Amino acid sequence: MQHDDTYCPSDLSLTHRMRFLLLFSRQGKLRLQKWFTPMTEREKKKIIRDMTSMVLSRQPRSCNFLHWKDLKIIYKRYASLYFCLAIENQENELLALEVIHRYVELLDKYFGNVCELDIIFNFEKAYFILDEFLMGGEIQETSKQMINRSIEASDMLQETMEEYMSKPAF
Amino acid sequence: MPAPIRLRELIRTIRTARTQAEEREMIQKECAAIRSSFREEDNTYRCRNVAKLLYMHMLGYPAHFGQLECLKLIASQKFTDKRIGYLGAMLLLDERQDVHLLMTNCIKNDLNHSTQYVQGLALCTLGCMGSSEMCRDLAGEVEKLLKTSNSYLRKKAALCAVHVIRKVPELMEMFLPATKNLLSEKNHGVLHTSVVLLTEMCERSPDMLAHFRKLVPQLVRILKNLIMSGYSPEHDVSGISDPFLQVRILRLLRILGKSDDDSSEAMNDILAQVATNTETSKNVGNAILYETVLTIMDIKSESGLRVLAINILGRFLLNNDKNIRYVALTSLLKTVQTDHNAVQRHRSTIVDCLKDLDVSIKRRAMELSFALVNGNNIRGMMKELLYFLDSCDPEFKADCASGVFLAAEKYAPSKRWHIDTIMRVLTTAGSYVRDDSVPNLIQLITNSVEMHAYTVQRLYKALLDDISQQPLVQVASWCIGEYGDLLVSGQCEEEEPIQVTEDEVLDVLEGLLVSNLSTPVTRGYSLTAIMKLSTRFSSVNRIKKVVSIYGSSIDVELQQRAVEYNALFKKYDHMRPALLERMPIMEKTSSNGPTEIVQTNGETEPSIVEPKHPPPVTQPANQVRALLIALGLSLLNIVCMYGLFLINHESLSTIPPMIAYNKNGLKIDFTFERANPNPNIAVITIHASNSTDADMTEFVFQAAVPKTFQLQLLSPSSNVVPALNQGTVTQVIRVLNPQKQQLRMRIKLTYTLKGSPVQDLSEVNNFPPQSWQ
């Protein structure tokens, strides 16, 4: 039977810990979207709309936690970017803030004083870094150095244009 | 053919667009170029083109034509291609598309690739979006990698295994052997993901949970090392060593210690140690403390430890950081039932949080305050809560008002206090009060016999001030209709009786009928009240006149009432006093079953039902029936006529049962009740019966509902459905439906019949509307 994701099973542990991570600017422009559970394009678009409008309309100096449907939304602004992480109700919000912070630190180390433009022009790298830090809604690696090393090593593996053109496919 | 433009070049160009239209034009042009490039099967620039497509996809433009290209990239030998290909697959594909299955072979190959970073890409993609079929096909590969000594791969394999288990729970067993040495790892990444894997297995299977309990000492040791170890630059966060791992271990300990005395004891010391030694100046320390508190509260900890935990929460409440205050309130709300006294000690701090500027904190503080109200502190607490009600944002008023009514009902120290409190709510937040409060309040007032005069006087005075708040006006009209005689005779003992004439009272009630502020329901109440006064006041002619005018009202409800009241005056005047007699004390009944009427004065009364609610409620006594028949009025007419009200929530034994499933000899019936006091919860009892000639053993019923619902499945009566309909298995499902959406359910049935396992999935869509409306 085709898996239908609009259903939440009565068995709670079937649901993931982190549900999605969104990065968007103060004007609501999306800069990164990571979904930890399968969703239709339509659902994703709706969530993005809801999140941006909810988070952007928050009073300054409010607490960083919101409730939305059956999830907790943790958001934090770093310079001109909002980081918005959705976690389940039984998850630890304070730790979620640390998760967001860790990701920002990783980006900062990689890009050197990261700013929104870095994420815009190098979005694929932002994803690569995220995919070394989190997987399937869980934390994969807790050491910053390990993650940095993996990314650097992977980057080295990427062929230069000349190598790319000269090496045959098979 | 010139090379397609580079990714960053495209991004730069698109950002120069000054309007949405200009951007769209650029995108369309580029998409066209990309499409033709794809058609030409250009291997060299495929990567660049897909990357550009992913950028445009993020801007919101369709990119589905790139899906197959991602697969081609994944199949390429070049790392650059694979990296973008896998990223594209994760962004553009999901298990809904058949296309994604084509990835399986590539992933399988890449899982065995010589370069660990390629293996990593494959593991990551599988662990993020692998469908059940893919997981089934590749579980063996993942299991292999879980046993590798390469920690980079091992940690990814562990999380991939978690995903596989989530998708295909039956495969959990196969990962068991590989978990043997996971906790002996020194590498934190592997350690962390291993703890996640163990947690997943324990949460899913009581057998696994029992099996892994033996790991408690090892987990305790690891946690101890983390706390005691010196500075470790690799894992340090503000002086704390690997907080992420600490929290995960604490969570696993929680699961292992729950309902198990030995395990709980084994972790007692370390929990106390973490609770007292963790640095609290930064968020990270508090995150660990928070997790510790949650663990302490969930396992079988000694009372000293529990008090320590609650005190930590109490300290959190005083923290400058609002996030921490918020989290404290949320946790206290969870523990207030089980550790009520300990939480009570922090009551004044909690009440102070009602004045916090942050909206989320205010809400939590309000909920917690209501939870803390008891017979001893009701007066003080209610003062604070009423003050809060006065000054809070509109979004809180309805909930706060309901909370006040509930608390007042449970703990009111005196009837006078109770009435005063209700009055205060109605006058300050009257327009936010829920509709169902009106009948409840009316019942309360009716039953407070000695307070009738006081109540009607206060309500009358409130009406003179303000007729805009409908619930207040409705309750007031009803009271005036009932006790208007007490009002004009100045019988109030509790306070200075006011001087008011019959005409003044009728002026007020008639004013309600004509005012633009009154809703149709309110008008109904007020017309009925006027009618009732015809047996309590002497100005009957005036009342007759009003009633006859409304006989031609445009409002059909009002018209019908007026016409019937007119009929009472004209043809059945001798019956009028009996029909409009004082209401008797009403018993509040439990959810099912008719309202009972206690006869107070030997006279029988017709049953009272709100016009909006379906009749009939009770069996009228024979005399009343005779009366009705004599009047030539059906019970339905009486119902509409009197604007009568229902005291309890609708009698829901009227919801018909239904057959949810009937196949292969297994039949499942659903019967319904509504849980009091929350009308949004439907309580469904399943009755499973078996008409085959053999028992159905190991019977398991599972259900899933759409996201807007919440579902709770209680324990079944047994897991054997006896053959030949000799008995049923029953199980209770509670469904919370706050949005009152159409109820749908997917059920999964598993059982063993004559030695063979049977499994079936079915949709249940034929719920009767009354079960969810």
GROMACS .gro file of C-alpha atoms in nm, chain B residues 297-663:
model
  367
  467MET     CA    1   1.026   1.300   3.664
  468ASP     CA    2   0.967   1.007   3.435
  469ILE     CA    3   1.158   0.729   3.607
  470LYS     CA    4   1.102   0.585   3.950
  471SER     CA    5   1.322   0.829   4.131
  472GLU     CA    6   1.339   0.886   4.504
  473SER     CA    7   1.133   1.171   4.635
  474GLY     CA    8   1.443   1.372   4.722
  475LEU     CA    9   1.548   1.365   4.359
  476ARG     CA   10   1.203   1.466   4.243
  477VAL     CA   11   1.200   1.763   4.476
  478LEU     CA   12   1.543   1.857   4.343
  479ALA     CA   13   1.402   1.847   3.991
  480ILE     CA   14   1.104   2.064   4.071
  481ASN     CA   15   1.329   2.311   4.247
  482ILE     CA   16   1.543   2.333   3.937
  483LEU     CA   17   1.229   2.424   3.749
  484GLY     CA   18   1.146   2.675   4.018
  485ARG     CA   19   1.486   2.836   3.969
  486PHE     CA   20   1.430   2.835   3.595
  487LEU     CA   21   1.121   3.044   3.655
  488LEU     CA   22   1.338   3.317   3.796
  489ASN     CA   23   1.589   3.308   3.513
  490ASN     CA   24   1.635   3.619   3.304
  491ASP     CA   25   1.619   3.420   2.986
  492LYS     CA   26   1.260   3.396   2.871
  493ASN     CA   27   1.319   3.070   2.690
  494ILE     CA   28   1.413   2.911   3.017
  495ARG     CA   29   1.112   3.055   3.196
  496TYR     CA   30   0.889   2.923   2.920
  497VAL     CA   31   1.038   2.577   2.936
  498ALA     CA   32   0.999   2.573   3.312
  499LEU     CA   33   0.632   2.655   3.290
  500THR     CA   34   0.576   2.388   3.028
  501SER     CA   35   0.749   2.124   3.238
  502LEU     CA   36   0.570   2.226   3.555
  503LEU     CA   37   0.245   2.190   3.369
  504LYS     CA   38   0.338   1.833   3.289
  505THR     CA   39   0.428   1.750   3.646
  506VAL     CA   40   0.155   1.937   3.828
  507GLN     CA   41  -0.071   1.634   3.842
  508THR     CA   42   0.183   1.395   3.984
  509ASP     CA   43   0.380   1.629   4.208
  510HIS     CA   44   0.114   1.875   4.294
  511ASN     CA   45   0.243   1.980   4.634
  512ALA     CA   46   0.595   2.039   4.514
  513VAL     CA   47   0.468   2.259   4.232
  514GLN     CA   48   0.236   2.446   4.468
  515ARG     CA   49   0.541   2.578   4.649
  516HIS     CA   50   0.623   2.780   4.343
  517ARG     CA   51   0.277   2.915   4.300
  518SER     CA   52   0.353   3.278   4.365
  519THR     CA   53   0.634   3.281   4.109
  520ILE     CA   54   0.403   3.118   3.859
  521VAL     CA   55   0.132   3.372   3.923
  522ASP     CA   56   0.386   3.651   3.872
  523CYS     CA   57   0.448   3.508   3.527
  524LEU     CA   58   0.094   3.608   3.438
  525LYS     CA   59   0.232   3.958   3.415
  526ASP     CA   60   0.517   3.859   3.186
  527LEU     CA   61   0.540   4.047   2.861
  528ASP     CA   62   0.586   3.741   2.647
  529VAL     CA   63   0.266   3.597   2.510
  530SER     CA   64   0.378   3.233   2.514
  531ILE     CA   65   0.484   3.263   2.875
  532LYS     CA   66   0.158   3.424   2.975
  533ARG     CA   67  -0.038   3.141   2.821
  534ARG     CA   68   0.161   2.874   2.998
  535ALA     CA   69   0.139   3.062   3.326
  536MET     CA   70  -0.237   3.085   3.287
  537GLU     CA   71  -0.274   2.713   3.220
  538LEU     CA   72  -0.051   2.627   3.511
  539SER     CA   73  -0.230   2.867   3.743
  540PHE     CA   74  -0.560   2.698   3.672
  541ALA     CA   75  -0.401   2.363   3.740
  542LEU     CA   76  -0.286   2.486   4.078
  543VAL     CA   77  -0.618   2.621   4.198
  544ASN     CA   78  -0.759   2.422   4.489
  545GLY     CA   79  -0.999   2.466   4.779
  546ASN     CA   80  -0.735   2.637   4.991
  547ASN     CA   81  -0.611   2.898   4.753
  548ILE     CA   82  -0.924   2.965   4.546
  549ARG     CA   83  -0.991   3.314   4.673
  550GLY     CA   84  -0.637   3.441   4.625
  551MET     CA   85  -0.585   3.268   4.294
  552MET     CA   86  -0.914   3.383   4.154
  553LYS     CA   87  -0.827   3.741   4.239
  554GLU     CA   88  -0.511   3.714   4.033
  555LEU     CA   89  -0.683   3.532   3.750
  556LEU     CA   90  -0.970   3.778   3.730
  557TYR     CA   91  -0.719   4.059   3.721
  558PHE     CA   92  -0.546   3.875   3.440
  559LEU     CA   93  -0.877   3.833   3.261
  560ASP     CA   94  -0.937   4.206   3.277
  561SER     CA   95  -0.605   4.300   3.126
  562CYS     CA   96  -0.505   4.012   2.899
  563ASP     CA   97  -0.507   4.001   2.522
  564PRO     CA   98  -0.832   3.892   2.355
  565GLU     CA   99  -0.674   3.565   2.244
  566PHE     CA  100  -0.667   3.452   2.607
  567LYS     CA  101  -1.005   3.570   2.722
  568ALA     CA  102  -1.215   3.276   2.611
  569ASP     CA  103  -0.988   3.017   2.767
  570CYS     CA  104  -0.941   3.219   3.080
  571ALA     CA  105  -1.313   3.270   3.123
  572SER     CA  106  -1.379   2.899   3.081
  573GLY     CA  107  -1.103   2.822   3.327
  574VAL     CA  108  -1.251   3.060   3.583
  575PHE     CA  109  -1.596   2.904   3.549
  576LEU     CA  110  -1.456   2.555   3.591
  577ALA     CA  111  -1.246   2.645   3.891
  578ALA     CA  112  -1.531   2.836   4.049
  579GLU     CA  113  -1.763   2.543   4.003
  580LYS     CA  114  -1.521   2.305   4.168
  581TYR     CA  115  -1.399   2.512   4.458
  582ALA     CA  116  -1.636   2.801   4.523
  583PRO     CA  117  -1.625   2.876   4.895
  584SER     CA  118  -1.978   3.009   4.893
  585LYS     CA  119  -2.268   3.050   4.656
  586ARG     CA  120  -2.250   3.425   4.683
  587TRP     CA  121  -1.883   3.423   4.590
  588HIS     CA  122  -1.964   3.197   4.300
  589ILE     CA  123  -2.233   3.423   4.162
  590ASP     CA  124  -2.013   3.728   4.211
  591THR     CA  125  -1.729   3.562   4.024
  592ILE     CA  126  -1.955   3.473   3.736
  593MET     CA  127  -2.087   3.824   3.726
  594ARG     CA  128  -1.735   3.960   3.716
  595VAL     CA  129  -1.645   3.738   3.421
  596LEU     CA  130  -1.963   3.818   3.233
  597THR     CA  131  -1.921   4.188   3.278
  598THR     CA  132  -1.552   4.208   3.197
  599ALA     CA  133  -1.513   3.941   2.931
  600GLY     CA  134  -1.873   3.871   2.847
  601SER     CA  135  -1.832   3.868   2.472
  602TYR     CA  136  -1.554   3.610   2.486
  603VAL     CA  137  -1.737   3.361   2.700
  604ARG     CA  138  -1.817   3.036   2.519
  605ASP     CA  139  -2.172   2.967   2.412
  606ASP     CA  140  -2.206   2.658   2.625
  607SER     CA  141  -2.140   2.860   2.938
  608VAL     CA  142  -2.484   3.013   2.915
  609PRO     CA  143  -2.682   2.696   2.989
  610ASN     CA  144  -2.431   2.594   3.253
  611LEU     CA  145  -2.462   2.926   3.429
  612ILE     CA  146  -2.836   2.920   3.411
  613GLN     CA  147  -2.839   2.584   3.575
  614LEU     CA  148  -2.603   2.704   3.844
  615ILE     CA  149  -2.820   3.004   3.917
  616THR     CA  150  -3.136   2.797   3.924
  617ASN     CA  151  -2.987   2.568   4.180
  618SER     CA  152  -2.866   2.846   4.406
  619VAL     CA  153  -3.214   2.902   4.540
  620GLU     CA  154  -3.127   3.143   4.818
  621MET     CA  155  -2.934   3.365   4.579
  622HIS     CA  156  -3.208   3.421   4.325
  623ALA     CA  157  -3.301   3.767   4.440
  624TYR     CA  158  -2.943   3.881   4.463
  625THR     CA  159  -2.852   3.735   4.129
  626VAL     CA  160  -3.140   3.883   3.937
  627GLN     CA  161  -3.073   4.222   4.091
  628ARG     CA  162  -2.707   4.219   3.995
  629LEU     CA  163  -2.783   4.097   3.648
  630TYR     CA  164  -3.045   4.362   3.602
  631LYS     CA  165  -2.804   4.633   3.706
  632ALA     CA  166  -2.545   4.494   3.464
  633LEU     CA  167  -2.798   4.513   3.182
  634LEU     CA  168  -2.861   4.876   3.257
  635ASP     CA  169  -2.492   4.941   3.199
  636ASP     CA  170  -2.424   4.737   2.892
  637ILE     CA  171  -2.629   4.521   2.660
  638SER     CA  172  -2.360   4.440   2.407
  639GLN     CA  173  -2.221   4.124   2.563
  640GLN     CA  174  -2.456   3.850   2.446
  641PRO     CA  175  -2.385   3.574   2.698
  642LEU     CA  176  -2.441   3.822   2.980
  643VAL     CA  177  -2.758   3.946   2.820
  644GLN     CA  178  -2.891   3.598   2.765
  645VAL     CA  179  -2.831   3.487   3.122
  646ALA     CA  180  -2.975   3.811   3.251
  647SER     CA  181  -3.288   3.783   3.036
  648TRP     CA  182  -3.347   3.433   3.151
  649CYS     CA  183  -3.309   3.531   3.515
  650ILE     CA  184  -3.535   3.829   3.485
  651GLY     CA  185  -3.794   3.610   3.319
  652GLU     CA  186  -3.770   3.363   3.606
  653TYR     CA  187  -3.723   3.589   3.905
  654GLY     CA  188  -3.862   3.920   3.790
  655ASP     CA  189  -4.112   3.909   4.075
  656LEU     CA  190  -3.828   3.905   4.329
  657LEU     CA  191  -3.673   4.197   4.150
  658VAL     CA  192  -3.970   4.429   4.172
  659SER     CA  193  -4.060   4.329   4.522
  660GLY     CA  194  -3.715   4.431   4.643
  661GLN     CA  195  -3.645   4.112   4.832
  662CYS     CA  196  -3.267   4.114   4.808
  663GLU     CA  197  -3.093   4.036   5.135
  664GLU     CA  198  -2.731   4.030   5.027
  665GLU     CA  199  -2.718   4.392   4.924
  666GLU     CA  200  -2.930   4.704   4.920
  667PRO     CA  201  -3.242   4.616   4.722
  668ILE     CA  202  -3.306   4.843   4.427
  669GLN     CA  203  -3.636   5.006   4.350
  670VAL     CA  204  -3.763   4.907   4.013
  671THR     CA  205  -4.107   4.889   3.864
  672GLU     CA  206  -4.258   4.629   3.636
  673ASP     CA  207  -4.265   4.876   3.353
  674GLU     CA  208  -3.899   4.955   3.390
  675VAL     CA  209  -3.816   4.586   3.372
  676LEU     CA  210  -4.029   4.538   3.065
  677ASP     CA  211  -3.866   4.845   2.911
  678VAL     CA  212  -3.529   4.682   2.947
  679LEU     CA  213  -3.642   4.350   2.802
  680GLU     CA  214  -3.820   4.516   2.513
  681GLY     CA  215  -3.510   4.723   2.457
  682LEU     CA  216  -3.320   4.401   2.401
  683LEU     CA  217  -3.571   4.291   2.142
  684VAL     CA  218  -3.524   4.600   1.932
  685SER     CA  219  -3.153   4.663   1.985
  686ASN     CA  220  -2.915   4.607   1.693
  687LEU     CA  221  -2.669   4.462   1.937
  688SER     CA  222  -2.888   4.162   2.015
  689THR     CA  223  -2.841   3.842   1.823
  690PRO     CA  224  -3.145   3.635   1.722
  691VAL     CA  225  -3.075   3.394   2.007
  692THR     CA  226  -3.076   3.680   2.254
  693ARG     CA  227  -3.403   3.808   2.117
  694GLY     CA  228  -3.550   3.464   2.168
  695TYR     CA  229  -3.440   3.465   2.530
  696SER     CA  230  -3.585   3.805   2.589
  697LEU     CA  231  -3.922   3.732   2.430
  698THR     CA  232  -3.955   3.420   2.639
  699ALA     CA  233  -3.860   3.614   2.950
  700ILE     CA  234  -4.128   3.872   2.877
  701MET     CA  235  -4.380   3.594   2.835
  702LYS     CA  236  -4.285   3.432   3.162
  703LEU     CA  237  -4.334   3.760   3.341
  704SER     CA  238  -4.698   3.746   3.240
  705THR     CA  239  -4.751   3.512   3.534
  706ARG     CA  240  -4.529   3.710   3.768
  707PHE     CA  241  -4.617   4.067   3.687
  708SER     CA  242  -4.955   4.235   3.680
  709SER     CA  243  -4.904   4.427   3.356
  710VAL     CA  244  -5.034   4.140   3.147
  711ASN     CA  245  -5.184   4.365   2.881
  712ARG     CA  246  -4.854   4.522   2.799
  713ILE     CA  247  -4.703   4.178   2.760
  714LYS     CA  248  -4.988   4.062   2.542
  715LYS     CA  249  -4.927   4.360   2.316
  716VAL     CA  250  -4.556   4.289   2.278
  717VAL     CA  251  -4.621   3.926   2.205
  718SER     CA  252  -4.877   4.002   1.939
  719ILE     CA  253  -4.645   4.252   1.765
  720TYR     CA  254  -4.378   3.988   1.726
  721GLY     CA  255  -4.629   3.753   1.573
  722SER     CA  256  -4.538   3.920   1.247
  723SER     CA  257  -4.164   3.942   1.300
  724ILE     CA  258  -3.939   3.869   1.003
  725ASP     CA  259  -3.730   3.644   1.221
  726VAL     CA  260  -3.900   3.310   1.187
  727GLU     CA  261  -3.791   3.185   1.527
  728LEU     CA  262  -3.927   3.489   1.700
  729GLN     CA  263  -4.241   3.479   1.495
  730GLN     CA  264  -4.315   3.121   1.583
  731ARG     CA  265  -4.265   3.184   1.949
  732ALA     CA  266  -4.480   3.490   1.946
  733VAL     CA  267  -4.757   3.312   1.762
  734GLU     CA  268  -4.753   3.026   2.008
  735TYR     CA  269  -4.742   3.255   2.307
  736ASN     CA  270  -5.036   3.436   2.157
  737ALA     CA  271  -5.217   3.106   2.132
  738LEU     CA  272  -5.145   3.053   2.500
  739PHE     CA  273  -5.306   3.384   2.583
  740LYS     CA  274  -5.606   3.336   2.359
  741LYS     CA  275  -5.705   2.975   2.381
  742TYR     CA  276  -5.518   2.820   2.671
  743ASP     CA  277  -5.503   3.096   2.923
  744HIS     CA  278  -5.597   2.860   3.205
  745MET     CA  279  -5.284   2.658   3.138
  746ARG     CA  280  -5.053   2.952   3.123
  747PRO     CA  281  -4.962   2.969   3.494
  748ALA     CA  282  -4.871   2.602   3.502
  749LEU     CA  283  -4.660   2.618   3.192
  750LEU     CA  284  -4.471   2.926   3.297
  751GLU     CA  285  -4.407   2.818   3.654
  752ARG     CA  286  -4.074   2.860   3.824
  753MET     CA  287  -3.809   2.617   3.699
  754PRO     CA  288  -3.724   2.331   3.934
  755ILE     CA  289  -3.374   2.237   4.045
  756MET     CA  290  -3.200   2.059   3.761
  757GLU     CA  291  -2.966   1.771   3.808
  758LYS     CA  292  -2.662   1.772   3.589
  759THR     CA  293  -2.643   1.426   3.440
  760SER     CA  294  -2.346   1.240   3.300
  761SER     CA  295  -2.283   1.222   2.927
  762ASN     CA  296  -2.538   0.971   2.811
  763GLY     CA  297  -2.892   0.953   2.914
  764PRO     CA  298  -3.172   1.199   2.944
  765THR     CA  299  -3.190   1.496   3.174
  766GLU     CA  300  -3.370   1.413   3.489
  767ILE     CA  301  -3.608   1.652   3.643
  768VAL     CA  302  -3.652   1.655   4.012
  769GLN     CA  303  -4.002   1.757   4.092
  770THR     CA  304  -3.999   2.015   4.361
  771ASN     CA  305  -4.348   2.130   4.402
  772GLY     CA  306  -4.565   1.846   4.293
  773GLU     CA  307  -4.635   2.021   3.968
  774THR     CA  308  -4.480   1.871   3.666
  775GLU     CA  309  -4.287   2.082   3.427
  776PRO     CA  310  -4.219   2.037   3.064
  777SER     CA  311  -3.860   1.955   2.987
  778ILE     CA  312  -3.648   2.242   2.879
  779VAL     CA  313  -3.435   2.226   2.568
  780GLU     CA  314  -3.236   2.495   2.381
  781PRO     CA  315  -3.379   2.579   2.040
  782LYS     CA  316  -3.054   2.505   1.864
  783HIS     CA  317  -3.019   2.161   2.013
  784PRO     CA  318  -3.212   1.864   1.883
  785PRO     CA  319  -3.508   1.747   2.084
  786PRO     CA  320  -3.630   1.552   2.263
  787VAL     CA  321  -3.449   1.508   2.585
  788THR     CA  322  -3.667   1.331   2.828
  789GLN     CA  323  -3.987   1.147   2.867
  790PRO     CA  324  -4.223   1.403   3.010
  791ALA     CA  325  -4.432   1.277   3.289
  792ASN     CA  326  -4.778   1.164   3.191
  793GLN     CA  327  -4.943   1.475   3.318
  794VAL     CA  328  -4.724   1.695   3.108
  795ARG     CA  329  -4.786   1.478   2.808
  796ALA     CA  330  -5.155   1.516   2.865
  797LEU     CA  331  -5.104   1.888   2.890
  798LEU     CA  332  -4.919   1.899   2.566
  799ILE     CA  333  -5.170   1.692   2.386
  800ALA     CA  334  -5.442   1.913   2.520
  801LEU     CA  335  -5.258   2.209   2.385
  802GLY     CA  336  -5.243   2.038   2.052
  803LEU     CA  337  -4.875   2.113   2.050
  804SER     CA  338  -4.617   1.858   1.965
  805LEU     CA  339  -4.311   1.825   2.180
  806LEU     CA  340  -4.116   1.979   1.897
  807ASN     CA  341  -4.324   2.291   1.917
  808ILE     CA  342  -4.272   2.317   2.288
  809VAL     CA  343  -3.903   2.294   2.227
  810CYS     CA  344  -3.898   2.578   1.982
  811MET     CA  345  -4.152   2.771   2.177
  812TYR     CA  346  -3.980   2.801   2.501
  813GLY     CA  347  -3.625   2.849   2.397
  814LEU     CA  348  -3.556   2.590   2.653
  815PHE     CA  349  -3.211   2.470   2.724
  816LEU     CA  350  -3.024   2.152   2.765
  817ILE     CA  351  -2.819   2.123   3.074
  818ASN     CA  352  -2.576   1.854   2.986
  819HIS     CA  353  -2.409   1.824   2.653
  820GLU     CA  354  -2.607   1.656   2.382
  821SER     CA  355  -2.711   1.306   2.464
  822LEU     CA  356  -2.487   1.119   2.236
  823SER     CA  357  -2.631   0.778   2.279
  824THR     CA  358  -2.809   0.905   1.971
  825ILE     CA  359  -2.498   0.845   1.761
  826PRO     CA  360  -2.565   0.519   1.584
  827PRO     CA  361  -2.301   0.249   1.594
  828MET     CA  362  -2.136   0.150   1.271
  829ILE     CA  363  -1.959  -0.141   1.111
  830ALA     CA  364  -1.600  -0.035   1.046
  831TYR     CA  365  -1.468  -0.356   0.898
  832ASN     CA  366  -1.611  -0.686   0.791
  833LYS     CA  367  -1.389  -0.925   0.602
   0.00000   0.00000   0.00000
